[in-house]
PDB file of C-alpha atoms in Angstrom:
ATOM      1  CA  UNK Q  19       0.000   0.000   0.000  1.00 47.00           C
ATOM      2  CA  UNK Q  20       1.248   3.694  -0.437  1.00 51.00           C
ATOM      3  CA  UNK Q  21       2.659   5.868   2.096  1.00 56.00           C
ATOM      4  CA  UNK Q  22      -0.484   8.436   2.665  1.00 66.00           C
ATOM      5  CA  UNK Q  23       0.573  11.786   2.417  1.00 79.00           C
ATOM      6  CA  UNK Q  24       0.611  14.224   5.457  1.00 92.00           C
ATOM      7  CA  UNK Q  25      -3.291  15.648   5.298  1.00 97.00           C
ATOM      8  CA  UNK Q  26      -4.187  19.295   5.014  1.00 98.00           C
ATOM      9  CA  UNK Q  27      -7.037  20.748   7.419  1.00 98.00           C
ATOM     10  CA  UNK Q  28      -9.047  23.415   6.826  1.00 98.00           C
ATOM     11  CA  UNK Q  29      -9.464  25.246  10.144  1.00 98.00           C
ATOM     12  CA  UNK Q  30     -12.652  27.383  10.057  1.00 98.00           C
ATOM     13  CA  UNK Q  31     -16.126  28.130  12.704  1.00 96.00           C
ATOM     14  CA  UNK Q  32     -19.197  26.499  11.650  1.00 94.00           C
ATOM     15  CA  UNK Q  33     -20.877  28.694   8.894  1.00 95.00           C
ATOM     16  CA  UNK Q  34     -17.479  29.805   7.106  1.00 96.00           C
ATOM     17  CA  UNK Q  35     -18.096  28.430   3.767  1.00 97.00           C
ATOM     18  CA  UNK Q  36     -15.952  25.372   4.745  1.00 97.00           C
ATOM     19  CA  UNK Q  37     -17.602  22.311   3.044  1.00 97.00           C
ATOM     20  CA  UNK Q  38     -17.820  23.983  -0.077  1.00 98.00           C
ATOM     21  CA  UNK Q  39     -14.277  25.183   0.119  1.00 98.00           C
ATOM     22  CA  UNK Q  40     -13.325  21.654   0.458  1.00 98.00           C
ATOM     23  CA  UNK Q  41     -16.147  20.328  -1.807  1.00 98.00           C
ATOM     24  CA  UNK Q  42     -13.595  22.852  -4.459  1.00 98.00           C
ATOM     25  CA  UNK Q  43      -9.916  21.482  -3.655  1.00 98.00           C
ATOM     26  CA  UNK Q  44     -11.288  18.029  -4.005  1.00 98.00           C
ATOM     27  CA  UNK Q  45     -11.918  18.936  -7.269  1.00 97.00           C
ATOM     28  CA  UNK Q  46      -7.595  18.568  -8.168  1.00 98.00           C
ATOM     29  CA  UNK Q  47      -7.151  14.949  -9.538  1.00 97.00           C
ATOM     30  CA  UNK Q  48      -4.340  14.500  -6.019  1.00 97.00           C
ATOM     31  CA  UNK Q  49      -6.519  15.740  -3.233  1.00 98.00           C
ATOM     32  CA  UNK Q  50      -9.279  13.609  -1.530  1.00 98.00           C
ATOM     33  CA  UNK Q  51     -11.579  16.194   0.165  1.00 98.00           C
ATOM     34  CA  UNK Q  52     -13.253  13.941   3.666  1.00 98.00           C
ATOM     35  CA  UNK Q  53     -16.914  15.309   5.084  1.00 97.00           C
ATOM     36  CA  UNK Q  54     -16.866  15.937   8.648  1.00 96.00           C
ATOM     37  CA  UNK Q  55     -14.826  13.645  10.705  1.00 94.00           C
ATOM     38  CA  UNK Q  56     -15.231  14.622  13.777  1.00 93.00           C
ATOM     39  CA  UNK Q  57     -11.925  13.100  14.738  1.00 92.00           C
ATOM     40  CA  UNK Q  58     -10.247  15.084  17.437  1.00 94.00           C
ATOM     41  CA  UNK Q  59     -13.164  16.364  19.398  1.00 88.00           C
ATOM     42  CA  UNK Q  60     -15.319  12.854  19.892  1.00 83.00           C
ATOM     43  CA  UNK Q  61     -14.125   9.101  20.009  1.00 85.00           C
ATOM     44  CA  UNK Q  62     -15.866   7.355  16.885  1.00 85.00           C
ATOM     45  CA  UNK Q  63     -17.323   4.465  19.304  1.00 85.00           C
ATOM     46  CA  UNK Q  64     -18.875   7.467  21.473  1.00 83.00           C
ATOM     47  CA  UNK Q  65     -20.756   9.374  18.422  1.00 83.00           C
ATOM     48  CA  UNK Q  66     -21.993   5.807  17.849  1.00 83.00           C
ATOM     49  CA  UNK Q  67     -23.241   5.118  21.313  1.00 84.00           C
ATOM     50  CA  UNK Q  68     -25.177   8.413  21.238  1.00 79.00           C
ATOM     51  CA  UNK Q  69     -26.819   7.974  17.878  1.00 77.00           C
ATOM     52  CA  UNK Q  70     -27.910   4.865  19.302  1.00 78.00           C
ATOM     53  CA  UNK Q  71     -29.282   5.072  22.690  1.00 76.00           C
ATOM     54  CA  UNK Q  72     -30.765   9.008  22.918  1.00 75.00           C
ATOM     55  CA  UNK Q  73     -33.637  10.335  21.517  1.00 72.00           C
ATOM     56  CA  UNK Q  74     -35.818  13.586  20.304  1.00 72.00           C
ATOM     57  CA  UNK Q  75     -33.828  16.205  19.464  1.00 65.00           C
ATOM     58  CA  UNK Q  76     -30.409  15.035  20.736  1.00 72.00           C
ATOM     59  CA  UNK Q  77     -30.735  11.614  18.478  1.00 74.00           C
ATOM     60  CA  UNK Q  78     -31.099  13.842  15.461  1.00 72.00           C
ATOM     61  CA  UNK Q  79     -27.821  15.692  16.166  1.00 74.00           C
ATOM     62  CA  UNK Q  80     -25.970  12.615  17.168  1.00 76.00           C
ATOM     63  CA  UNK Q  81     -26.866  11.030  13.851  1.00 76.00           C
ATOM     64  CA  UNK Q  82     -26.160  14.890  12.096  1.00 78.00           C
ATOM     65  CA  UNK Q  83     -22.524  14.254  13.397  1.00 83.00           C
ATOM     66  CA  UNK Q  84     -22.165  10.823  12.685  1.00 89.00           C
ATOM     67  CA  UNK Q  85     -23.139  11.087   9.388  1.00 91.00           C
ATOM     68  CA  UNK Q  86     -19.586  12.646   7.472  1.00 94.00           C
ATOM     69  CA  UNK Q  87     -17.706   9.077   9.486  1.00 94.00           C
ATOM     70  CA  UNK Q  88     -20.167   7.102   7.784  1.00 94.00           C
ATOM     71  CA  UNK Q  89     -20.239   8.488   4.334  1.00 96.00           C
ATOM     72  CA  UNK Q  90     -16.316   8.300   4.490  1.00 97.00           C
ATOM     73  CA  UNK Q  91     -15.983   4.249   5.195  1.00 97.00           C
ATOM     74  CA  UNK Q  92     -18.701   3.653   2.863  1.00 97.00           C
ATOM     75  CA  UNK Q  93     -17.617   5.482   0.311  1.00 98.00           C
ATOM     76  CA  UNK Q  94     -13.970   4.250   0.945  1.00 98.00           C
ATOM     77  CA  UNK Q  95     -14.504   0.943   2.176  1.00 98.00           C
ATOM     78  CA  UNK Q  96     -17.724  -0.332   0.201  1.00 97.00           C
ATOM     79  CA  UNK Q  97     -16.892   2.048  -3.153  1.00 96.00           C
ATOM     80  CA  UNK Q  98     -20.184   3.819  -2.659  1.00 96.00           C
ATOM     81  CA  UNK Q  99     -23.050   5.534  -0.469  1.00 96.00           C
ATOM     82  CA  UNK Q 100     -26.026   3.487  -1.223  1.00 95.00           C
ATOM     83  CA  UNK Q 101     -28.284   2.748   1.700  1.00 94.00           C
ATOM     84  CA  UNK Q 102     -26.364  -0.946   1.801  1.00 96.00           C
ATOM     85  CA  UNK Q 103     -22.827   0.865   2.110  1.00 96.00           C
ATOM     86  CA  UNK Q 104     -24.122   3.026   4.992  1.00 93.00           C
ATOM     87  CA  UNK Q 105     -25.322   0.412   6.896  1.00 93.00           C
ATOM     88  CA  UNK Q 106     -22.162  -1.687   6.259  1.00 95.00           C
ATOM     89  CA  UNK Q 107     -20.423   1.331   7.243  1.00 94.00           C
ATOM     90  CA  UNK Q 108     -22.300   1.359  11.285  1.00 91.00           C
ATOM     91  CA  UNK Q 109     -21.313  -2.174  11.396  1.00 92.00           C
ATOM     92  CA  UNK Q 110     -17.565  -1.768  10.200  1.00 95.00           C
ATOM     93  CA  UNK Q 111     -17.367   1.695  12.841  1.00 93.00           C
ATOM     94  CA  UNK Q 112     -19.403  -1.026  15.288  1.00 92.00           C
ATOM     95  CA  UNK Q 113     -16.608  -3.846  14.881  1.00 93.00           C
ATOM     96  CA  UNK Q 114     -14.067  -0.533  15.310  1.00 93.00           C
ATOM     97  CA  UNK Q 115     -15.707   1.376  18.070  1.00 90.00           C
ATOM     98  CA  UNK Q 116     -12.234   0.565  20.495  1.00 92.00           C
ATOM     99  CA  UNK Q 117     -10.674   3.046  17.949  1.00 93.00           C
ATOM    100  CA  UNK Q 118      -9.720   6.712  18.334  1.00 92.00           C
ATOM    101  CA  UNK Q 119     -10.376   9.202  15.918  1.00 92.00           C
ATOM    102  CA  UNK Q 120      -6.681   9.620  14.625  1.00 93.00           C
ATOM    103  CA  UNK Q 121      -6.713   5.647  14.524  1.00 94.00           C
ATOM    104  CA  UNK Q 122      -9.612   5.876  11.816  1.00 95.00           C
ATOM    105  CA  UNK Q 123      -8.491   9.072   9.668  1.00 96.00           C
ATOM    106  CA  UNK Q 124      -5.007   6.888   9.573  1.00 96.00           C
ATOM    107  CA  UNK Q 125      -6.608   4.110   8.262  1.00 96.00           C
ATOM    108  CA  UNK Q 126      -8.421   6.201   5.532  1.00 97.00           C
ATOM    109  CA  UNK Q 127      -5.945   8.110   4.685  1.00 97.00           C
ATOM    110  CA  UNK Q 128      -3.817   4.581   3.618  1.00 96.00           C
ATOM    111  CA  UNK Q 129      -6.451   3.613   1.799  1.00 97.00           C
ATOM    112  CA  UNK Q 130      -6.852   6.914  -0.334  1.00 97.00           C
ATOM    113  CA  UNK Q 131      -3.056   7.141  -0.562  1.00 95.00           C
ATOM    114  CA  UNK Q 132      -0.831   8.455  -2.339  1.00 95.00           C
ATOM    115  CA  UNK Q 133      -3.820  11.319  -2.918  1.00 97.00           C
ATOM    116  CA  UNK Q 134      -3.868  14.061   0.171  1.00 97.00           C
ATOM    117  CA  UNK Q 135      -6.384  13.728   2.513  1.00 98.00           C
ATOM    118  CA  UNK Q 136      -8.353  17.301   3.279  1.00 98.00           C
ATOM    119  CA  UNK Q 137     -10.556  17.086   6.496  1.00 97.00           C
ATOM    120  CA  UNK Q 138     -12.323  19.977   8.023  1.00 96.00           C
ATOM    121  CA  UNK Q 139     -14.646  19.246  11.473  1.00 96.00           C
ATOM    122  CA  UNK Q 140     -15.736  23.100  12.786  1.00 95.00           C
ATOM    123  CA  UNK Q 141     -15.785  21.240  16.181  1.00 94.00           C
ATOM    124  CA  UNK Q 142     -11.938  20.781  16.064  1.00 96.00           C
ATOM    125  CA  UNK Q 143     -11.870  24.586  16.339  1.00 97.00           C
ATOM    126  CA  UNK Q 144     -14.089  25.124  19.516  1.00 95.00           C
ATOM    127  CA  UNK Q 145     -11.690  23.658  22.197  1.00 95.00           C
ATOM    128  CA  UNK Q 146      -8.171  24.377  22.775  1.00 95.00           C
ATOM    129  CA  UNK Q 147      -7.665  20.613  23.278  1.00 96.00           C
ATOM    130  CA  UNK Q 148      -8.981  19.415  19.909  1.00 96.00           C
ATOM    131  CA  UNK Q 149      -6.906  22.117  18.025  1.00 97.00           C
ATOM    132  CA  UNK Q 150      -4.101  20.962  19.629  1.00 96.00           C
ATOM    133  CA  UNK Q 151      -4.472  17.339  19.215  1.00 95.00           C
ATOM    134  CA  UNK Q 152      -4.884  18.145  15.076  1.00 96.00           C
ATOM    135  CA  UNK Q 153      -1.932  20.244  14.986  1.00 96.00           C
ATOM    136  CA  UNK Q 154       0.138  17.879  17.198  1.00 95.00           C
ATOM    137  CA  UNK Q 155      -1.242  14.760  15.594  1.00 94.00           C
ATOM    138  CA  UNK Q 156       0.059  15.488  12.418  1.00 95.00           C
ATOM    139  CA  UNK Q 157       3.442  17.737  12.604  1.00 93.00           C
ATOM    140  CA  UNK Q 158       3.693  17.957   9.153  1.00 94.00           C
ATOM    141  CA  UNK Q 159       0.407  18.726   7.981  1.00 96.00           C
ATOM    142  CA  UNK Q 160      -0.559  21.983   6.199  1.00 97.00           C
ATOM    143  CA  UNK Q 161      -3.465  24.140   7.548  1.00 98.00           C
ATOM    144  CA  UNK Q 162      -5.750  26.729   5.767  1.00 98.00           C
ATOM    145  CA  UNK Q 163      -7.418  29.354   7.926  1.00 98.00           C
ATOM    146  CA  UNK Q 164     -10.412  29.925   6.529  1.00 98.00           C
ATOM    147  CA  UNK Q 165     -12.397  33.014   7.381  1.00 98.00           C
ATOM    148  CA  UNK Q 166     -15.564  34.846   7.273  1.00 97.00           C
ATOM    149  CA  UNK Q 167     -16.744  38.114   7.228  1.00 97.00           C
ATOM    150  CA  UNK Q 168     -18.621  38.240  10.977  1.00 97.00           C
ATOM    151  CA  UNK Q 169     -21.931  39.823   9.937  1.00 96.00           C
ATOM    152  CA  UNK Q 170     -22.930  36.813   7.509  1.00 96.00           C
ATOM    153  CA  UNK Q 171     -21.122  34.524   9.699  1.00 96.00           C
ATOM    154  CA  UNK Q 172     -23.536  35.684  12.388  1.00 96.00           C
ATOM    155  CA  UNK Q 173     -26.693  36.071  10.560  1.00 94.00           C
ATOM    156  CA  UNK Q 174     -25.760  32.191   9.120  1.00 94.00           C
ATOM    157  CA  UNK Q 175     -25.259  30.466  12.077  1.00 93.00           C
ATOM    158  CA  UNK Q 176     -27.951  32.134  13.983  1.00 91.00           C
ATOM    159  CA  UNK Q 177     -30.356  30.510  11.306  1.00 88.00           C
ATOM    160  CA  UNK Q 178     -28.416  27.195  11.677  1.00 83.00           C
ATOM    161  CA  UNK Q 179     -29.086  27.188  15.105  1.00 78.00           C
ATOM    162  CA  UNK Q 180     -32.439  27.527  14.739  1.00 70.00           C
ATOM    163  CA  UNK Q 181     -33.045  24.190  13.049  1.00 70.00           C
ATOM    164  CA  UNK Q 182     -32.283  22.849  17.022  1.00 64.00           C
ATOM    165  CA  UNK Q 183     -33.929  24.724  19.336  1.00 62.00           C
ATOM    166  CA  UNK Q 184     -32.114  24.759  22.769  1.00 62.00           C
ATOM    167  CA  UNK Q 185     -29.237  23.339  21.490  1.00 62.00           C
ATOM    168  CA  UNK Q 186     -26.948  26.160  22.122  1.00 64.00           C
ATOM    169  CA  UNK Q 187     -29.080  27.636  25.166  1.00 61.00           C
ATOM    170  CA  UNK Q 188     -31.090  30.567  25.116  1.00 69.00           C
ATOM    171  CA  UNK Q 189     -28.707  33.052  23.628  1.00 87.00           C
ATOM    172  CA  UNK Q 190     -28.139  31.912  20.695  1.00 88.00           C
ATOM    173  CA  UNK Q 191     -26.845  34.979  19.579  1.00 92.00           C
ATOM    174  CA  UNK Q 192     -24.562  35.364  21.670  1.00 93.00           C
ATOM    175  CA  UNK Q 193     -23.197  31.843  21.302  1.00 92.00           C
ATOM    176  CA  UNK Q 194     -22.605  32.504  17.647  1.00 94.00           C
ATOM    177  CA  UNK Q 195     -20.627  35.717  18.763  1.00 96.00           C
ATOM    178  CA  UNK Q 196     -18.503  33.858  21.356  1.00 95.00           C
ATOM    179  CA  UNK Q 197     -18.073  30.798  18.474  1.00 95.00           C
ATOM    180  CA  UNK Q 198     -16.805  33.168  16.074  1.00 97.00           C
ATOM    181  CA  UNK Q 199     -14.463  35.154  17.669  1.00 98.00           C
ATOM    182  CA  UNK Q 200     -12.841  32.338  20.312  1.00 97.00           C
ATOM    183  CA  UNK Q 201     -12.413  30.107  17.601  1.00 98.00           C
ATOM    184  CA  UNK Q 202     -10.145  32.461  15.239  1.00 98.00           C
ATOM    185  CA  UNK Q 203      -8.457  33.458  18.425  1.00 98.00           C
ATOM    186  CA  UNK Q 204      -7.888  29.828  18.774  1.00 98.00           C
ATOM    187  CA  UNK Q 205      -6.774  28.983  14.991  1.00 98.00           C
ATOM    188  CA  UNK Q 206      -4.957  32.434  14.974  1.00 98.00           C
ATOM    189  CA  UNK Q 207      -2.685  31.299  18.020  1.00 97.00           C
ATOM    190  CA  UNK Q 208      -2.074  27.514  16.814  1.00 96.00           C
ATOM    191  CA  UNK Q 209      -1.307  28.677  13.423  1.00 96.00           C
ATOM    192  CA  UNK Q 210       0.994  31.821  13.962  1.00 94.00           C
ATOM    193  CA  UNK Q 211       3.588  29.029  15.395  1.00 91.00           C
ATOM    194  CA  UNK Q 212       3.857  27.715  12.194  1.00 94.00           C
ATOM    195  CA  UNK Q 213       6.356  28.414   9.504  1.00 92.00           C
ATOM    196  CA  UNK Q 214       4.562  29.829   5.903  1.00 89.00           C
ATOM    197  CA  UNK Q 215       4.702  26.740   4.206  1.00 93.00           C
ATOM    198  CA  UNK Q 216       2.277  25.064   6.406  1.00 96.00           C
ATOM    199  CA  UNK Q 217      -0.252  27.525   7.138  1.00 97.00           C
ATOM    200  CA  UNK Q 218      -1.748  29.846   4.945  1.00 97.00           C
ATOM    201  CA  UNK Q 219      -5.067  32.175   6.110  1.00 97.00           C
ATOM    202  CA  UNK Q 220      -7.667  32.547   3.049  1.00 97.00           C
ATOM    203  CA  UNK Q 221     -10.710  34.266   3.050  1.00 97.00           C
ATOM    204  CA  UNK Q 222     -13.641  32.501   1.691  1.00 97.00           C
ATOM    205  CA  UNK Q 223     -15.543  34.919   0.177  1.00 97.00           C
ATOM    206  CA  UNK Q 224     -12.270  35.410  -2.072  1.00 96.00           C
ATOM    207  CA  UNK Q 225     -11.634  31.973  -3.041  1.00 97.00           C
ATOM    208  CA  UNK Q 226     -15.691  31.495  -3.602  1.00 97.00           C
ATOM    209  CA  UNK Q 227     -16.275  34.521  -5.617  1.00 95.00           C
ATOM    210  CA  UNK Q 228     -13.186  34.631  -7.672  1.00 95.00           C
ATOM    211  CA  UNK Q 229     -12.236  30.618  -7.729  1.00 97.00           C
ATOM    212  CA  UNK Q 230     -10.044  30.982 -10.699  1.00 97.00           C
ATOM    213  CA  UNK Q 231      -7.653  33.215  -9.558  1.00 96.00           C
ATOM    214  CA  UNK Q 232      -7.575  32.382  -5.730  1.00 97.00           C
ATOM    215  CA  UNK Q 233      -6.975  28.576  -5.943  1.00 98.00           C
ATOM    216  CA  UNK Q 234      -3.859  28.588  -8.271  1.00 98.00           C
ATOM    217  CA  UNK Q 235      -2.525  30.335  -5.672  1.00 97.00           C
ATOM    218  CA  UNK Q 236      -3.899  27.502  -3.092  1.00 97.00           C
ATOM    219  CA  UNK Q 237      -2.346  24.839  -5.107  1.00 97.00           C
ATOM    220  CA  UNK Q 238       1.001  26.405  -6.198  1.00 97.00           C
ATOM    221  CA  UNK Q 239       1.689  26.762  -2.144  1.00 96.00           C
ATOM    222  CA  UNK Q 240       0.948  23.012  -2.401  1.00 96.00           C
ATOM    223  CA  UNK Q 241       2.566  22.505  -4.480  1.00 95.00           C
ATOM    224  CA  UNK Q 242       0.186  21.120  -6.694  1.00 97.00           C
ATOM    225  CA  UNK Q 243       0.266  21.434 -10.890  1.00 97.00           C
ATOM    226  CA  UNK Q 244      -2.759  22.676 -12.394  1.00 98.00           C
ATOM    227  CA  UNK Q 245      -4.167  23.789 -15.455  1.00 97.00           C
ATOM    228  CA  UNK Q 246      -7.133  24.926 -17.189  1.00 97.00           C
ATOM    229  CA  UNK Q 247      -9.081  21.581 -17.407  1.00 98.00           C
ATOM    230  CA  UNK Q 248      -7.868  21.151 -13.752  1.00 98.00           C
ATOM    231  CA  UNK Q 249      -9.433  24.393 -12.694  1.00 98.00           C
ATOM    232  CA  UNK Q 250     -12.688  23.802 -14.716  1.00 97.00           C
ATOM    233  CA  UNK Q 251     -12.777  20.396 -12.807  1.00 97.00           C
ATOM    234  CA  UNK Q 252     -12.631  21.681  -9.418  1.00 98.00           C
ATOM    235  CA  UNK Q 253     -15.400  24.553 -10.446  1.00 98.00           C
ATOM    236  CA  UNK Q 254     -18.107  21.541  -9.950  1.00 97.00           C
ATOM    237  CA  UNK Q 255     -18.776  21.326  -6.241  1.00 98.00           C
ATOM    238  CA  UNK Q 256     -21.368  19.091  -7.136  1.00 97.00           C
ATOM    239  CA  UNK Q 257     -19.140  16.155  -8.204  1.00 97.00           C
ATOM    240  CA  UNK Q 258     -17.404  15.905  -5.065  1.00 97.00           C
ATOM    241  CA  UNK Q 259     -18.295  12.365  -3.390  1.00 96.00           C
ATOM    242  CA  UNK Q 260     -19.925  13.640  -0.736  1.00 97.00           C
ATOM    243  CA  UNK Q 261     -22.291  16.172  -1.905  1.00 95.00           C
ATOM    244  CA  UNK Q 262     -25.531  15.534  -1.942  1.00 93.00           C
ATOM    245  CA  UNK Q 263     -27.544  14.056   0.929  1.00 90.00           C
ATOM    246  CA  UNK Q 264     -27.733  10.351  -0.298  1.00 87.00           C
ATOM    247  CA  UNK Q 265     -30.130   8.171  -1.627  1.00 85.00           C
ATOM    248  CA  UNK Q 266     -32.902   8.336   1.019  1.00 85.00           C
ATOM    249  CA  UNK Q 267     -32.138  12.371   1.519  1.00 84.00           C
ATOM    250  CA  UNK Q 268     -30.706  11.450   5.824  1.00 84.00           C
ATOM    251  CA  UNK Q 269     -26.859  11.947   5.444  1.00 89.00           C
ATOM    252  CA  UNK Q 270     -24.810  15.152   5.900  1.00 91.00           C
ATOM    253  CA  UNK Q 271     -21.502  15.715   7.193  1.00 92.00           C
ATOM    254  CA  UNK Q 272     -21.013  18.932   6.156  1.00 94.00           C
ATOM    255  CA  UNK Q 273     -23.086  21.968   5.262  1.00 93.00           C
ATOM    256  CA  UNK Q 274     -26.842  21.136   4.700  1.00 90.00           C
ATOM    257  CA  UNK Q 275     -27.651  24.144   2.710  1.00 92.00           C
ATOM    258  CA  UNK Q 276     -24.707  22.764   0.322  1.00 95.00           C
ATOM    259  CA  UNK Q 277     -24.826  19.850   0.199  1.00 95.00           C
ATOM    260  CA  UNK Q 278     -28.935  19.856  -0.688  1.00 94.00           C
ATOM    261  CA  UNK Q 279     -27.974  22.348  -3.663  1.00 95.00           C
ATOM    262  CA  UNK Q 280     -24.096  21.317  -3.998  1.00 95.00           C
ATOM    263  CA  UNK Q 281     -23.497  23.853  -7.582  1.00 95.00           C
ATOM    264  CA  UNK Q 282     -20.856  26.219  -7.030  1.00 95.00           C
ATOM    265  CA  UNK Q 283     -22.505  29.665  -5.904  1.00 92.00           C
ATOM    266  CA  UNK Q 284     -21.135  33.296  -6.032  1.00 88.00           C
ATOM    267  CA  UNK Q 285     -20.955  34.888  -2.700  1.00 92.00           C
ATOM    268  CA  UNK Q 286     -21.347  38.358  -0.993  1.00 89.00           C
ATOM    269  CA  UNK Q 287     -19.403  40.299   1.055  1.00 90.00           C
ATOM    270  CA  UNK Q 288     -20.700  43.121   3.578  1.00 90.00           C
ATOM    271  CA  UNK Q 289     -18.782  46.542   3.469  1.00 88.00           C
ATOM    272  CA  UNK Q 290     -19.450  46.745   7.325  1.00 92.00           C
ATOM    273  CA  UNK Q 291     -19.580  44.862  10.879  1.00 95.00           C
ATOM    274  CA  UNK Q 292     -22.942  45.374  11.444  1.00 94.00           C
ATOM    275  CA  UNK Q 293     -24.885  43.616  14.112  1.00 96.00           C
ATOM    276  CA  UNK Q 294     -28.734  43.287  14.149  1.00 94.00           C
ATOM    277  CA  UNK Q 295     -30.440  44.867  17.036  1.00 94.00           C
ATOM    278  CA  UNK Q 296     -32.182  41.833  17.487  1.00 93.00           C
ATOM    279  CA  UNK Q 297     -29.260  40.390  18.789  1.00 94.00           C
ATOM    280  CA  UNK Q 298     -28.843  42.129  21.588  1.00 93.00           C
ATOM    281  CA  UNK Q 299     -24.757  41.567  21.953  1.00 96.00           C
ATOM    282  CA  UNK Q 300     -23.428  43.645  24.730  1.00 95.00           C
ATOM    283  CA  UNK Q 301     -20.876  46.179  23.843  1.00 96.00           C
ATOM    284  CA  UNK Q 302     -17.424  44.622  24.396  1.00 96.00           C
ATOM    285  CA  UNK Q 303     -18.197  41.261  22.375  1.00 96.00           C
ATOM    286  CA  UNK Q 304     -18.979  43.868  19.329  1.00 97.00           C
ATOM    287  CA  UNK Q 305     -16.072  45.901  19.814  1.00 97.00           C
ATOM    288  CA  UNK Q 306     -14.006  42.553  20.147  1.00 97.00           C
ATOM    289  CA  UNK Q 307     -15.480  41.671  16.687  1.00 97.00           C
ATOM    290  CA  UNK Q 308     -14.753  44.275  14.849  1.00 97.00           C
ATOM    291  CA  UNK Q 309     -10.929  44.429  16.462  1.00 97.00           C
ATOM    292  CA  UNK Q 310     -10.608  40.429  14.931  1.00 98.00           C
ATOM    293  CA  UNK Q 311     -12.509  41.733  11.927  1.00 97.00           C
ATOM    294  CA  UNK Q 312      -9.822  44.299  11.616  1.00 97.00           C
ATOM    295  CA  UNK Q 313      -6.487  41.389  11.686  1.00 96.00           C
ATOM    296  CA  UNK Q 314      -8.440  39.217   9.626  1.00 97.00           C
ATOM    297  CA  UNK Q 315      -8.793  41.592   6.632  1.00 95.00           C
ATOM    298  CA  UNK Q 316     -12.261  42.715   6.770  1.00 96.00           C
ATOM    299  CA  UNK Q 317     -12.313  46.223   8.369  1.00 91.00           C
ATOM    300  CA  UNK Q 318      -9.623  48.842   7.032  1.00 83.00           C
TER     301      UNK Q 318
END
């Protein structure tokens, strides 16, 4: 079997334009773009256990997050995501539940080699422990900070959060506020430690509204050869393996809105910070915000 290459992680908040960013760079004939993993922030036996013994509204996010582990063994293991795969996937995880999550994305990755593996979990972002475990799992891994402008980021995961009510508390407002910001504090601090040719900070709006020019310039710091037909290729976001929701419309692993409508999409951009009064954010979190909008490119 091939040596699998040293992955490449895309290190973004929920609501950052993340699954279609990888749903793009899968797109180059060498990279292998994974839906959510999961892998550093919850054992694969655990995510298992939960889809299987809770209920309501907690059963329906257990199976949201199990869903990218899934669609990865079946589409790696069984060659495809038919309803058969999936459930030969659970009982393949099942028979596997003893493993860790670095354990698993190993295994995958030898099985995709010599292609690079991309992965991208949001949830690896909102501990300090789970960043650190990617970055020190995999020394020689390269890292893309992906960003956001914070109004849409906001206003997108506000609505997000709305398809689970409770599920982030009352606030959920302010959650997305405190998600935003602590995370790029986070990914800001792991990846300024790094030397240039393994992290790289890219903001989506860029890459998504002028592909052509932005990812040559993704793929030349990966070294990576490209050209036209390579860049038409990696225009369809819909051909990645994983978009689309499957066969019986249940599986995710990445963004829903996306992957229900997976066609490439131009994006906006606000001019502003601007924060809806319905959000009722107390003063410093805003002015925090717009500081971090500042370093990240977005206020002048």
């Amino acid at each position: 079997m091939a040596r699998s290459a040293d992955p490449l992680f895309l290190l973004a908040p929920a609501r950052s334009y993340s699954t279609v960013s990888v749903a793009l760079l899968s797109g180059h004939r060498r990279l292998f773009g994974f839906p959510e993993m999961l892998i550093f922030s919850e054992p694969p036996g655990r995510l298992i256990s939960a889809a299987e013994n809770e209920a309501g509204i907690r059963r329906a996010i257990s199976l949201n997050r199990l869903s990218g582990i899934r669609r990865a063994v079946a589409e790696i293991e069984f060659g495809d995501q038919r309803p058969t795969s999936i459930e030969g996937a659970l009982a393949w995880l099942k028979r596997r539940s003893h493993w860790s999550g670095q354990r698993l994305f190993n295994h995958l990755l030898a099985r995709i080699a010599p292609l690079t593996g991309i992965e991208k979990s949001p949830e690896t972002v909102l501990s300090e422990q789970a960043l650190r475990r990617c970055v020190t799992s995999y020394p020689q891994a390269r890292f893309i900070h992906l960003t956001r402008h914070p109004t849409t980021s906001l206003r997108s995961m506000i609505d997000h959060f709305g398809r689970f009510p409770g599920a982030v508390g009352e606030r959920p407002a302010l959650y997305a506020a405190y998600s935003w910001y602590s995370s790029h504090r986070r990914i800001l601090r792991a990846t300024n430690k790094l030397p240039v040719e393994q992290a790289v900070r890219i903001r989506s709006e860029d890459l998504l509204r002028d592909p052509l020019d932005r990812l040559p310039l993704i793929l030349d710091w990966l070294s990576l050869e490209y050209d036209d037909d390579c860049l038409a290729r990696m225009l369809r976001t819909e051909e990645w393996p994983f978009s689309g929701t499957g066969d019986q419309h249940d599986l995710l692993g990445g963004d829903w809105k996306f992957l229900t409508s997976p066609q490439l999409k131009p994006v906006t951009m606000p001019d502003e910070v601007v924060f809806d009064d319905t959000w009722c954010l107390p003063g410093e979190v805003k002015l925090r915000i717009v500081e971090l909008a500042r370093e990240l490119g977005y206020v002048e």
